[in-house]
Coordinates of C-alpha atoms in Angstrom, one line a residue:
X209 CA 27.7 21.3 -27.4
X210 CA 27.2 17.4 -28.2
X211 CA 23.7 16.2 -28.7
X212 CA 24.0 14.5 -25.5
X213 CA 24.9 17.6 -23.5
X214 CA 21.6 19.3 -25.1
X215 CA 19.5 16.4 -24.2
X216 CA 20.7 16.4 -20.8
X217 CA 19.7 20.0 -20.5
X218 CA 16.5 19.8 -21.8
X219 CA 15.7 16.8 -19.7
X220 CA 16.8 18.6 -16.5
X221 CA 14.7 21.5 -17.4
X222 CA 11.7 19.7 -17.9
X223 CA 12.2 17.4 -14.8
X224 CA 12.6 20.6 -12.7
X225 CA 9.6 22.4 -14.1
X226 CA 7.5 19.1 -13.5
X227 CA 8.5 18.8 -10.1
X228 CA 7.8 22.4 -9.3
X229 CA 4.6 22.2 -10.6
X230 CA 3.5 20.0 -7.9
X231 CA 3.5 22.9 -5.5
X232 CA 0.7 24.3 -7.8
X233 CA -1.2 20.9 -7.4
X234 CA -1.3 21.2 -3.5
X235 CA -2.1 24.9 -3.5
X236 CA -4.8 25.1 -6.1
X237 CA -6.3 21.5 -6.1
X238 CA -5.3 21.0 -9.6
X239 CA -4.5 17.2 -10.4
X240 CA -0.9 17.1 -10.7
X241 CA -0.8 14.6 -13.7
X242 CA -2.5 17.3 -15.7
X243 CA 0.5 19.6 -14.7
X244 CA 3.1 17.2 -15.7
X245 CA 1.2 16.5 -19.1
X246 CA 0.8 20.4 -19.6
X247 CA 4.6 20.8 -19.2
X248 CA 5.1 18.2 -22.1
X249 CA 2.5 19.9 -24.3
X250 CA 4.1 23.1 -24.1
X251 CA 7.6 22.0 -24.5
X252 CA 6.2 20.0 -27.6
X253 CA 6.2 21.1 -31.4
X254 CA 2.7 22.6 -30.9
X255 CA 3.8 24.7 -27.9
X256 CA 6.2 27.5 -27.1
X257 CA 8.9 24.9 -26.5
X258 CA 9.0 23.6 -30.1
X259 CA 10.6 20.4 -29.4
X260 CA 9.6 17.9 -32.1
X261 CA 8.7 14.5 -30.9
X262 CA 6.7 11.8 -32.6
X263 CA 8.5 8.8 -31.9
X264 CA 5.7 6.3 -30.6
X265 CA 8.1 3.5 -30.1
X266 CA 10.2 5.1 -27.6
X267 CA 7.2 6.5 -25.6
X268 CA 6.0 3.1 -25.5
X269 CA 9.3 1.8 -24.2
X270 CA 9.6 4.4 -21.6
X271 CA 6.1 4.5 -20.7
X272 CA 6.2 0.5 -20.2
X273 CA 9.5 0.7 -18.0
X274 CA 8.1 3.8 -16.0
X275 CA 4.8 1.7 -15.1
X276 CA 6.6 -1.4 -14.5
X277 CA 8.6 1.1 -11.8
X278 CA 5.4 2.5 -10.4
X279 CA 3.6 -0.6 -10.1
X280 CA 6.3 -2.5 -8.1
X281 CA 6.3 0.7 -5.7
X282 CA 2.6 0.3 -5.3
X283 CA 3.1 -3.2 -4.7
X284 CA 5.7 -2.5 -1.8
X285 CA 3.3 -0.2 -0.3
X286 CA 0.2 -2.6 -0.6
X287 CA 0.0 -4.3 3.1
X288 CA -1.4 -7.5 3.7
X289 CA -4.1 -6.1 6.0
X290 CA -5.6 -3.9 3.0
X291 CA -5.5 -7.0 0.8
X292 CA -7.3 -9.0 3.6
X293 CA -9.7 -6.2 4.1
X294 CA -10.6 -5.6 0.3
X295 CA -9.3 -8.1 -2.0
X296 CA -12.8 -9.3 -3.1
X297 CA -14.2 -6.0 -3.9
X298 CA -11.3 -4.7 -5.5
X299 CA -10.8 -8.1 -7.5
X300 CA -14.3 -7.8 -8.7
X301 CA -13.6 -4.0 -10.0
X302 CA -10.3 -5.2 -11.5
X303 CA -11.6 -7.9 -13.5
X304 CA -15.3 -7.8 -14.1
X305 CA -15.7 -4.1 -13.6
X306 CA -13.1 -3.3 -16.1
X307 CA -14.7 -5.8 -18.6
X308 CA -18.2 -3.9 -18.1
X309 CA -16.8 -0.7 -18.6
X310 CA -14.8 -1.6 -21.7
X311 CA -17.9 -3.0 -23.4
X312 CA -20.1 -0.3 -22.7
X313 CA -17.7 2.5 -23.5
X314 CA -16.6 0.8 -26.8
X315 CA -20.2 0.4 -27.9
X316 CA -20.9 4.1 -27.5
X317 CA -17.2 4.9 -28.9
X318 CA -18.3 2.8 -32.0
X319 CA -21.5 4.7 -32.6
X320 CA -20.0 8.0 -31.7
X321 CA -17.2 7.8 -34.0
X322 CA -18.7 5.3 -36.8
X323 CA -16.0 2.7 -36.3
X324 CA -16.7 -1.4 -36.3
X325 CA -18.0 -2.5 -33.0
X326 CA -14.9 -4.5 -32.3
X327 CA -12.6 -1.4 -32.9
X328 CA -14.8 0.7 -30.4
X329 CA -14.5 -2.2 -27.9
X330 CA -10.6 -1.7 -28.4
X331 CA -10.8 2.1 -27.6
X332 CA -13.2 0.9 -24.4
X333 CA -10.5 -1.5 -23.1
X334 CA -7.7 0.9 -23.6
X335 CA -9.5 3.6 -21.5
X336 CA -10.8 0.8 -19.0
X337 CA -8.4 1.0 -15.9
X338 CA -8.1 3.6 -13.2
X339 CA -4.9 5.0 -12.0
X340 CA -4.0 4.9 -8.7
X341 CA -1.2 7.8 -8.8
X342 CA -3.9 10.1 -10.2
X343 CA -6.5 9.1 -7.5
X344 CA -4.5 9.5 -4.6
X345 CA -2.4 12.5 -5.6
X346 CA -5.6 14.5 -5.6
X347 CA -6.9 12.9 -2.2
X348 CA -3.5 13.5 -0.4
X349 CA -2.8 16.9 -2.1
X350 CA -6.2 18.2 -0.4
X351 CA -5.2 16.5 2.9
X352 CA -8.2 14.0 2.7
X353 CA -8.3 10.7 4.5
X354 CA -10.9 8.1 3.5
X355 CA -12.3 5.1 5.5
X356 CA -10.0 2.5 5.4
X357 CA -12.0 -0.4 3.6
X358 CA -13.0 2.2 0.9
X359 CA -9.1 3.5 0.6
X360 CA -8.1 -0.1 0.6
X361 CA -10.6 -1.0 -2.3
X362 CA -9.5 2.0 -4.3
X363 CA -5.9 1.2 -3.8
X364 CA -6.0 -2.3 -4.8
X365 CA -8.2 -2.0 -7.6
X366 CA -6.1 1.0 -9.1
X367 CA -2.8 -1.2 -8.7
X368 CA -4.4 -4.4 -10.1
X369 CA -6.9 -3.6 -12.7
X370 CA -4.3 -2.6 -15.5
X371 CA -3.1 -6.1 -16.3
X372 CA -7.1 -6.5 -17.1
X373 CA -6.9 -3.7 -19.7
X374 CA -3.7 -5.1 -20.8
X375 CA -5.3 -8.5 -21.5
X376 CA -8.3 -6.8 -23.2
X377 CA -6.4 -4.6 -25.4
X378 CA -3.8 -7.0 -26.6
X379 CA -6.4 -9.7 -27.1
X380 CA -8.8 -7.8 -29.3
X381 CA -5.7 -6.4 -31.3
X382 CA -4.7 -10.0 -31.8
X383 CA -7.9 -10.7 -33.3
X384 CA -7.9 -7.5 -35.3
X385 CA -4.8 -8.2 -36.9
X386 CA -5.8 -12.2 -37.7
X387 CA -3.4 -13.5 -35.2
X388 CA -6.2 -15.0 -33.1
X389 CA -9.6 -16.4 -33.6
X390 CA -12.8 -14.8 -31.1
X391 CA -13.9 -17.5 -28.9
X392 CA -12.1 -20.1 -26.9
X393 CA -8.5 -18.9 -27.9
X394 CA -9.2 -15.5 -26.3
X395 CA -10.0 -17.2 -23.0
X396 CA -6.9 -19.1 -23.4
X397 CA -4.9 -16.2 -23.9
X398 CA -6.2 -14.4 -20.9
X399 CA -5.5 -17.3 -18.5
X400 CA -2.3 -17.5 -19.8
X401 CA -1.4 -14.0 -19.1
X402 CA -3.1 -14.1 -15.6
X403 CA -1.6 -17.6 -14.6
X404 CA 1.9 -17.1 -15.9
X405 CA 2.2 -13.0 -14.6
X406 CA 1.0 -14.4 -11.2
X407 CA 3.2 -17.2 -10.9
X408 CA 6.4 -15.1 -12.0
X409 CA 5.6 -12.5 -9.8
X410 CA 5.1 -14.8 -6.6
X411 CA 8.2 -16.8 -7.5
X412 CA 10.4 -13.8 -8.1
X413 CA 9.1 -11.9 -5.0
X414 CA 9.9 -15.0 -3.0
X415 CA 13.3 -15.2 -4.6
X416 CA 13.9 -11.6 -3.7
X417 CA 13.4 -11.9 -0.1
X418 CA 15.7 -14.6 0.6
X419 CA 18.6 -13.4 -1.8
X420 CA 18.6 -9.6 -0.3
X421 CA 18.5 -10.9 3.2
X422 CA 21.3 -13.4 2.4
X423 CA 23.8 -11.6 0.3
X424 CA 25.2 -9.4 2.6
X425 CA 26.2 -6.7 0.2
X426 CA 28.8 -4.1 1.3
X427 CA 27.1 -1.0 0.8
X428 CA 23.8 0.1 2.3
X429 CA 23.0 1.9 -1.2
X430 CA 23.0 -1.4 -3.0
X431 CA 20.1 -2.8 -1.6
X432 CA 17.4 -0.5 -3.1
X433 CA 19.2 -1.2 -6.5
X434 CA 19.1 -5.0 -5.8
X435 CA 15.5 -5.0 -4.9
X436 CA 14.4 -2.9 -7.8
X437 CA 16.4 -5.4 -10.0
X438 CA 13.9 -8.1 -8.8
X439 CA 11.1 -6.3 -9.8
X440 CA 12.1 -5.6 -13.2
X441 CA 13.2 -9.2 -13.4
X442 CA 9.2 -10.1 -12.8
X443 CA 8.0 -8.0 -15.4
X444 CA 10.5 -9.4 -17.6
X445 CA 10.2 -13.1 -17.1
X446 CA 6.6 -13.0 -17.3
X447 CA 6.5 -11.0 -20.2
X448 CA 9.1 -13.5 -22.0
X449 CA 7.1 -16.5 -20.8
X450 CA 3.8 -14.8 -22.5
X451 CA 2.2 -13.6 -19.2
X452 CA 1.4 -10.4 -17.5
X453 CA 4.5 -8.3 -16.6
X454 CA 2.4 -5.6 -15.2
X455 CA 0.7 -8.3 -13.0
X456 CA 3.9 -10.2 -12.1
X457 CA 5.8 -7.0 -11.2
X458 CA 2.8 -5.7 -8.8
X459 CA 2.7 -9.1 -7.2
X460 CA 6.4 -9.1 -6.4
X461 CA 6.2 -5.8 -4.7
X462 CA 3.6 -6.9 -2.4
X463 CA 5.8 -10.0 -1.4
X464 CA 8.8 -8.1 -0.7
X465 CA 6.8 -5.0 0.9
X466 CA 5.0 -7.6 3.4
X467 CA 8.3 -9.2 4.4
X468 CA 11.3 -8.2 6.5
X469 CA 14.2 -7.2 4.4
X470 CA 17.6 -5.6 5.0
X471 CA 17.4 -1.6 4.9
X472 CA 13.7 -1.7 4.5
X473 CA 13.1 1.8 5.0
X474 CA 15.8 3.0 2.5
X475 CA 14.4 0.5 -0.1
X476 CA 11.0 2.1 0.4
X477 CA 12.3 5.7 0.1
X478 CA 14.4 4.8 -2.6
X479 CA 11.5 3.4 -4.9
X480 CA 9.2 6.1 -4.0
X481 CA 11.6 8.6 -5.4
X482 CA 12.2 6.5 -8.7
X483 CA 8.3 6.4 -8.8
X484 CA 7.9 10.0 -8.8
X485 CA 10.9 10.3 -11.3
X486 CA 9.4 7.6 -13.7
X487 CA 6.0 9.4 -13.5
X488 CA 7.0 12.6 -14.2
X489 CA 9.1 11.4 -17.0
X490 CA 6.2 9.7 -18.5
X491 CA 3.7 12.3 -18.4
X492 CA 6.0 14.9 -19.4
X493 CA 7.1 12.6 -22.3
X494 CA 3.3 11.7 -23.2
X495 CA 2.7 15.6 -23.5
X496 CA 5.3 15.8 -25.8
X497 CA 3.7 13.3 -28.0
X498 CA 0.5 14.8 -28.1
X499 CA -0.5 17.4 -30.5
X500 CA -3.2 20.1 -29.2
X501 CA -4.4 21.0 -32.7
X502 CA -5.4 17.0 -33.1
X503 CA -7.0 16.9 -29.7
X504 CA -9.1 20.0 -30.6
X505 CA -10.2 18.1 -33.7
X506 CA -11.8 15.2 -31.9
X507 CA -12.8 17.5 -28.7
X508 CA -16.6 16.7 -29.8
X509 CA -16.4 13.2 -29.9
X510 CA -14.1 12.9 -27.1
X511 CA -16.4 14.9 -24.8
X512 CA -19.2 12.4 -25.5
X513 CA -16.9 9.4 -25.3
X514 CA -15.9 11.1 -21.9
X515 CA -19.4 11.6 -20.8
X516 CA -20.4 7.8 -21.3
X517 CA -17.5 6.6 -19.7
X518 CA -18.1 8.9 -16.5
X519 CA -21.5 9.0 -16.2
X520 CA -22.9 5.6 -17.6
X521 CA -20.0 3.1 -18.0
X522 CA -17.7 3.4 -14.6
X523 CA -21.1 3.8 -12.5
X524 CA -22.9 1.0 -13.9
X525 CA -19.7 -1.4 -13.5
X526 CA -18.9 -0.2 -10.1
X527 CA -22.7 -0.9 -9.0
X528 CA -22.5 -4.5 -10.5
X529 CA -19.0 -5.4 -9.0
X530 CA -19.6 -4.2 -5.6
X531 CA -23.5 -5.1 -5.3
X532 CA -22.4 -8.5 -3.4
X533 CA -20.1 -6.7 -0.8
X534 CA -22.5 -4.0 0.9
X535 CA -20.9 -1.2 0.3
X536 CA -23.2 2.0 1.4
X537 CA -24.8 3.8 -1.5
X538 CA -22.6 7.0 -1.0
X539 CA -19.4 4.5 -1.0
X540 CA -20.6 3.2 -4.3
X541 CA -21.1 6.7 -5.8
X542 CA -17.6 7.7 -4.7
X543 CA -15.8 4.5 -6.0
X544 CA -17.8 5.3 -9.4
X545 CA -16.5 9.0 -9.3
X546 CA -12.8 8.2 -8.3
X547 CA -11.9 6.0 -11.3
X548 CA -9.9 8.6 -12.8
X549 CA -7.7 7.5 -15.7
X550 CA -4.1 8.2 -16.0
X551 CA -0.8 7.0 -17.9
X552 CA -2.0 3.5 -18.8
X553 CA -4.5 4.3 -21.4
X554 CA -2.0 6.3 -23.2
X555 CA 0.7 4.0 -22.9
X556 CA -2.2 1.3 -24.4
X557 CA -3.2 3.6 -27.2
X558 CA 0.4 3.5 -28.5
X559 CA 0.1 -0.2 -29.3
X560 CA -2.2 0.0 -32.5
X561 CA 0.0 2.7 -33.8
X562 CA 3.1 0.3 -33.4
X563 CA 1.2 -2.4 -34.9
X564 CA -0.1 -0.6 -37.9
X565 CA -4.0 -0.9 -37.1
X566 CA -5.9 1.2 -39.6
X567 CA -7.4 4.3 -37.6
X568 CA -4.9 4.1 -34.7
X569 CA -4.0 7.9 -34.6
X570 CA -7.8 8.5 -34.3
X571 CA -7.7 5.8 -31.4
X572 CA -4.7 7.6 -29.7
X573 CA -6.1 11.1 -29.8
X574 CA -9.7 10.2 -28.4
X575 CA -8.0 8.3 -25.7
X576 CA -5.3 11.1 -25.1
X577 CA -8.6 13.4 -24.9
X578 CA -10.7 11.2 -22.7
X579 CA -8.0 10.8 -20.1
X580 CA -7.4 14.8 -19.9
X581 CA -10.9 15.4 -19.5
X582 CA -11.1 12.4 -16.9
X583 CA -8.4 13.9 -14.7
X584 CA -9.4 17.5 -14.9
X585 CA -13.2 16.8 -14.4
X586 CA -12.9 14.2 -11.7
X587 CA -9.8 15.3 -9.9
X588 CA -10.9 18.7 -9.5
X589 CA -14.2 17.5 -7.9
X590 CA -13.4 14.5 -6.1
X591 CA -12.3 16.3 -2.9
X592 CA -15.5 18.3 -2.5
X593 CA -17.4 15.1 -3.2
X594 CA -15.7 13.1 -0.8
X595 CA -16.5 16.0 2.0
X596 CA -20.1 15.9 0.7
X597 CA -20.6 12.3 1.3
X598 CA -19.0 12.3 4.7
X599 CA -16.8 9.7 3.5
X600 CA -13.3 11.2 5.0
X601 CA -11.7 10.6 8.4
X602 CA -9.4 12.5 10.7
X603 CA -5.9 12.2 9.5
X604 CA -3.6 11.5 12.1
X605 CA -0.8 14.4 12.1
X606 CA 2.9 12.8 11.5
X607 CA 5.5 12.8 13.7
X608 CA 7.9 15.6 13.5
X609 CA 11.2 13.0 13.7
X610 CA 11.4 9.3 12.2
X611 CA 13.7 6.8 13.5
X612 CA 15.0 4.0 11.4
X613 CA 17.1 0.6 12.2
X614 CA 19.8 0.7 9.9
X615 CA 21.7 -2.6 9.5
X616 CA 23.3 -4.5 6.8
X617 CA 22.1 -7.7 8.5
X618 CA 18.4 -9.1 9.0
X619 CA 17.8 -7.5 12.7
X620 CA 15.2 -9.2 14.6
X621 CA 13.8 -5.9 16.0
X622 CA 11.3 -3.4 14.8
X623 CA 10.8 0.8 15.4
X624 CA 7.2 1.2 15.8
X625 CA 5.6 4.7 16.1
X626 CA 2.3 5.3 17.9
X627 CA 0.0 8.5 17.8
X628 CA -1.2 8.8 21.2
X629 CA -4.9 10.1 21.1
X630 CA -7.2 11.5 23.9
X631 CA -8.6 8.3 24.6
X632 CA -5.5 6.3 24.4
X633 CA -5.0 3.8 27.3
X634 CA -1.4 5.4 27.6
X635 CA -2.5 9.1 27.6
X636 CA -1.8 10.6 30.9
X637 CA 0.3 7.8 32.2
X638 CA 4.0 8.0 33.1
X639 CA 6.4 5.8 31.1
X640 CA 6.9 3.5 34.3
X641 CA 3.3 3.0 34.7
X642 CA 2.7 1.6 31.0
X643 CA 3.5 -2.2 32.1
X644 CA 5.3 -2.7 28.9
X645 CA 6.3 -6.2 28.0
X646 CA 9.8 -7.2 28.4
X647 CA 11.5 -7.2 24.8
X648 CA 10.0 -3.3 24.5
X649 CA 11.7 -0.1 25.4
X650 CA 10.6 3.5 24.5
X651 CA 13.3 5.1 22.5
X652 CA 12.1 8.6 21.8
X653 CA 8.9 10.8 22.6
X654 CA 8.1 13.9 19.8
X655 CA 6.0 16.2 21.3
X656 CA 5.2 18.9 18.8
X657 CA 8.6 20.0 17.6
X658 CA 10.2 18.9 20.5
X659 CA 12.0 15.9 21.4
X660 CA 11.8 14.6 24.8
X661 CA 14.0 12.1 26.4
X662 CA 12.4 9.1 27.6
X663 CA 12.7 8.6 31.6
X664 CA 10.4 6.4 34.0
X665 CA 9.0 10.0 35.0
X666 CA 8.1 10.9 31.6
X667 CA 4.5 11.8 31.1
X668 CA 2.5 10.6 27.9
X669 CA 0.3 13.3 26.6
X670 CA -2.4 13.4 24.1
X671 CA -0.8 14.4 20.5
X672 CA 2.5 12.8 21.5
X673 CA 4.5 10.3 18.9
X674 CA 5.9 7.8 20.9
X675 CA 8.7 5.5 19.1
X676 CA 9.6 2.0 20.7
X677 CA 12.1 -0.6 19.8
X678 CA 10.8 -4.0 20.1
X679 CA 10.9 -7.6 19.5
X680 CA 8.1 -8.5 16.5
X681 CA 6.6 -11.2 18.9
X682 CA 5.4 -8.7 21.6
X683 CA 3.9 -6.2 18.9
X684 CA 0.4 -7.4 19.8
X685 CA 0.7 -6.6 23.5
X686 CA 2.2 -3.1 22.7
X687 CA -0.2 -2.5 20.3
X688 CA -3.1 -2.8 22.9
X689 CA -1.4 -0.4 25.4
X690 CA -1.6 2.3 23.0
X691 CA -4.8 1.4 21.7
X692 CA -7.8 3.9 22.2
X693 CA -10.5 3.1 24.6
X694 CA -13.4 3.5 22.3
X695 CA -12.0 0.8 19.6
X696 CA -11.7 -2.8 19.7
X697 CA -8.8 -4.0 21.3
X698 CA -6.5 -5.9 18.6
X699 CA -6.6 -9.5 18.7
X700 CA -4.3 -11.4 20.6
X701 CA -2.7 -14.5 19.1
X702 CA -3.1 -17.9 20.6
X703 CA -0.4 -20.1 22.2
X704 CA 2.0 -17.4 22.0
X705 CA 3.9 -16.5 24.8
X706 CA 4.5 -12.9 25.7
X707 CA 7.5 -11.9 28.4
X708 CA 6.3 -9.6 31.2
X709 CA 8.1 -8.0 34.4
X710 CA 7.2 -9.8 37.5
X711 CA 6.7 -5.9 38.9
X712 CA 3.5 -5.6 36.5
X713 CA 0.4 -5.8 38.4
X714 CA -2.9 -7.7 37.9
X715 CA -4.8 -4.5 37.4
X716 CA -2.1 -3.6 34.5
X717 CA -3.0 -6.9 32.8
X718 CA -6.8 -5.9 32.7
X719 CA -6.5 -2.3 31.9
X720 CA -3.9 -2.6 29.1
X721 CA -4.3 -5.7 27.7
X722 CA -8.0 -6.3 28.7
X723 CA -7.3 -9.9 30.6
X724 CA -8.6 -10.3 33.8
X725 CA -7.0 -12.8 36.5
X726 CA -8.8 -14.0 39.5
X727 CA -6.5 -11.9 41.9
X728 CA -6.7 -8.3 43.6
X729 CA -5.7 -5.7 40.9
X730 CA -2.9 -4.3 43.5
X731 CA -1.0 -7.7 43.3
X732 CA 2.3 -7.7 41.3
X733 CA 2.6 -11.0 39.0
X734 CA 5.3 -12.0 41.3
X735 CA 2.7 -12.2 44.3
X736 CA -0.1 -13.6 42.4
X737 CA 2.2 -16.5 41.2
X738 CA 3.4 -16.9 44.9
X739 CA -0.3 -16.8 46.2
X740 CA -1.4 -19.6 43.5
X741 CA 1.6 -21.8 43.5
X742 CA 2.7 -21.3 47.0
X743 CA 6.4 -20.2 48.2
X744 CA 8.1 -23.5 47.7
X745 CA 7.0 -24.2 44.1
X746 CA 8.4 -20.8 42.7
X747 CA 10.9 -22.1 40.0
X748 CA 11.4 -21.7 36.4
X749 CA 8.7 -23.4 34.5
X750 CA 6.0 -23.4 37.1
X751 CA 2.7 -22.6 35.6
X752 CA -0.5 -21.1 36.7
X753 CA -3.7 -21.2 34.8
X754 CA -6.1 -18.4 34.9
X755 CA -9.0 -19.7 32.4
X756 CA -7.8 -18.5 29.2
X757 CA -4.7 -17.0 30.5
X758 CA -1.4 -18.8 31.8
X759 CA 1.4 -17.2 33.4
X760 CA 4.4 -19.1 33.6
X761 CA 7.5 -18.3 35.8
X762 CA 10.7 -17.7 33.5
X763 CA 13.2 -15.9 35.8
X764 CA 13.7 -16.1 39.6
X765 CA 16.1 -13.6 41.4
X766 CA 18.5 -14.8 43.9
X767 CA 16.1 -13.9 46.8
X768 CA 13.3 -15.9 45.3
X769 CA 11.2 -13.2 43.7
X770 CA 9.9 -13.6 40.3
X771 CA 11.6 -11.1 37.6
X772 CA 10.1 -12.5 34.4
X773 CA 6.7 -14.0 33.7
X774 CA 5.5 -15.6 30.5
X775 CA 2.1 -14.5 29.6
X776 CA 0.0 -17.0 27.3
X777 CA -3.5 -17.3 25.8
X778 CA -5.2 -20.5 24.8
X779 CA -8.4 -21.6 23.4
X780 CA -9.1 -24.8 25.5
X781 CA -8.8 -23.1 28.9
X782 CA -9.5 -25.1 32.2
X783 CA -11.7 -23.3 35.0
X784 CA -9.9 -20.4 36.7
X785 CA -8.4 -21.3 39.9
X786 CA -6.5 -24.5 38.6
X787 CA -2.7 -24.5 39.0
X788 CA 0.0 -26.8 38.0
X789 CA 3.7 -27.1 38.5
X790 CA 5.6 -28.2 35.2
X791 CA 9.2 -27.5 35.0
X792 CA 10.5 -27.1 31.8
X793 CA 12.3 -30.0 30.2
X794 CA 16.3 -29.6 29.8
X795 CA 17.1 -28.4 26.2
X796 CA 17.9 -31.3 24.1
X797 CA 21.3 -32.2 22.6

């Protein structure tokens, strides 16, 4: 057997055991990252596996690549809606919060371990960032669903605070090694890292969207690989220029994930699998790198530092960072306790080892112990705390089937799935009564474990999952049709015209879209336009104004019936009752 054959065999066994251990996590509530680490530690030189591994350089390389892949996948799944909702508190936590946490933990570590203050702050900086995978693997494994703003804050903070921890760690190391002077030079270093990292990430993400949609590759399977290449390009380009590769790869993922790209669902599924592979490989490898005997030697000091981090530094940092944003006290308490540490601190702890800093082995062992303590203690108690504080919301059941548009070209169409609640405007209606806009078609109704072929007489029941194929411009209207009666209606864009059928009624507009017209509810839009404009004026381009709503004749049948109507909302509207005839100008040359 060649050495590579044995390596493949061992790697496959560790990978399979690591994946299988996730079942234990979901059943017993043990954080999955702890199990991955445990697999590596049992396979290591101090465990029954007996695999001798102490290559910090290889661990650093594999860990950095894995983190880049994980952050890119996290960026792909970070929606602009979440960013708009929580970017301010998340940014405060990811910057000032990390700094406060690093300083407080570092001062305590210097006193506990008898280290110089700057070396202690180095240790505090290494453990300063939280781990999104750790937080959400615990919450989702227990079936908990947090309030939207709280969930978005934790998600964005966890994805964006790694660069700050890297900035601080590298900057302090440069000072300790005599390569950088304390003072303004550190600030310049941090600004360069952030600025170049952000620029590289945004530029590469912008280029990725355009090239992916234009290259027209021959095989669908190449698109996820092509997209992943841009993520690694963002990291490499930023790092080569002296910027933060982690910030760059995360921002590149956000740009790509929030734009339409070819084979989008396939791209997301591929990178989800690759991120899991990276996470398992990284934690198993880090487990191999640890020595349980050495961890026991620092257990006392490690517990004290972990206690300062969990009960003093993180809560104070969160309280200061979130003070301007009006979070409830219980939400602040939960965010403070949800600061699980993960892979990043262990990877950063290899930096002093690689650079030959005196006392670096002690720093590595203490950091490793603190990470394990954080994941075990916080991970096991986090779901119970969410329930105790009343922060979870009901989880929408997932559809039993999925649909996807698979095309090697950019298609101007989406498949959107709506979960029908008891108070949804669509619940209890038949498909033909939904008054859907032109350009939206029901493709499938999934009910429990059955597929219901859509017909006009098909009823929509609470608990159904309705899949529609629609043009993106009518999404706002369809959102209103399936919105729940007790929640605010989705905002309708102004000066955008939506296509409706002339057979839709005035009552439909008010019931489904929240738009009232000065006409009887039973009238069709065809009749409303005839009554307002007069029989002789029904032609394409004729417009009737109803306050903030304009109806435009778009298509007339041979019998003179209005078949299609443009439905537009505008901010500066005349009084209801005014009508005007404005035929459309002929198309230009």
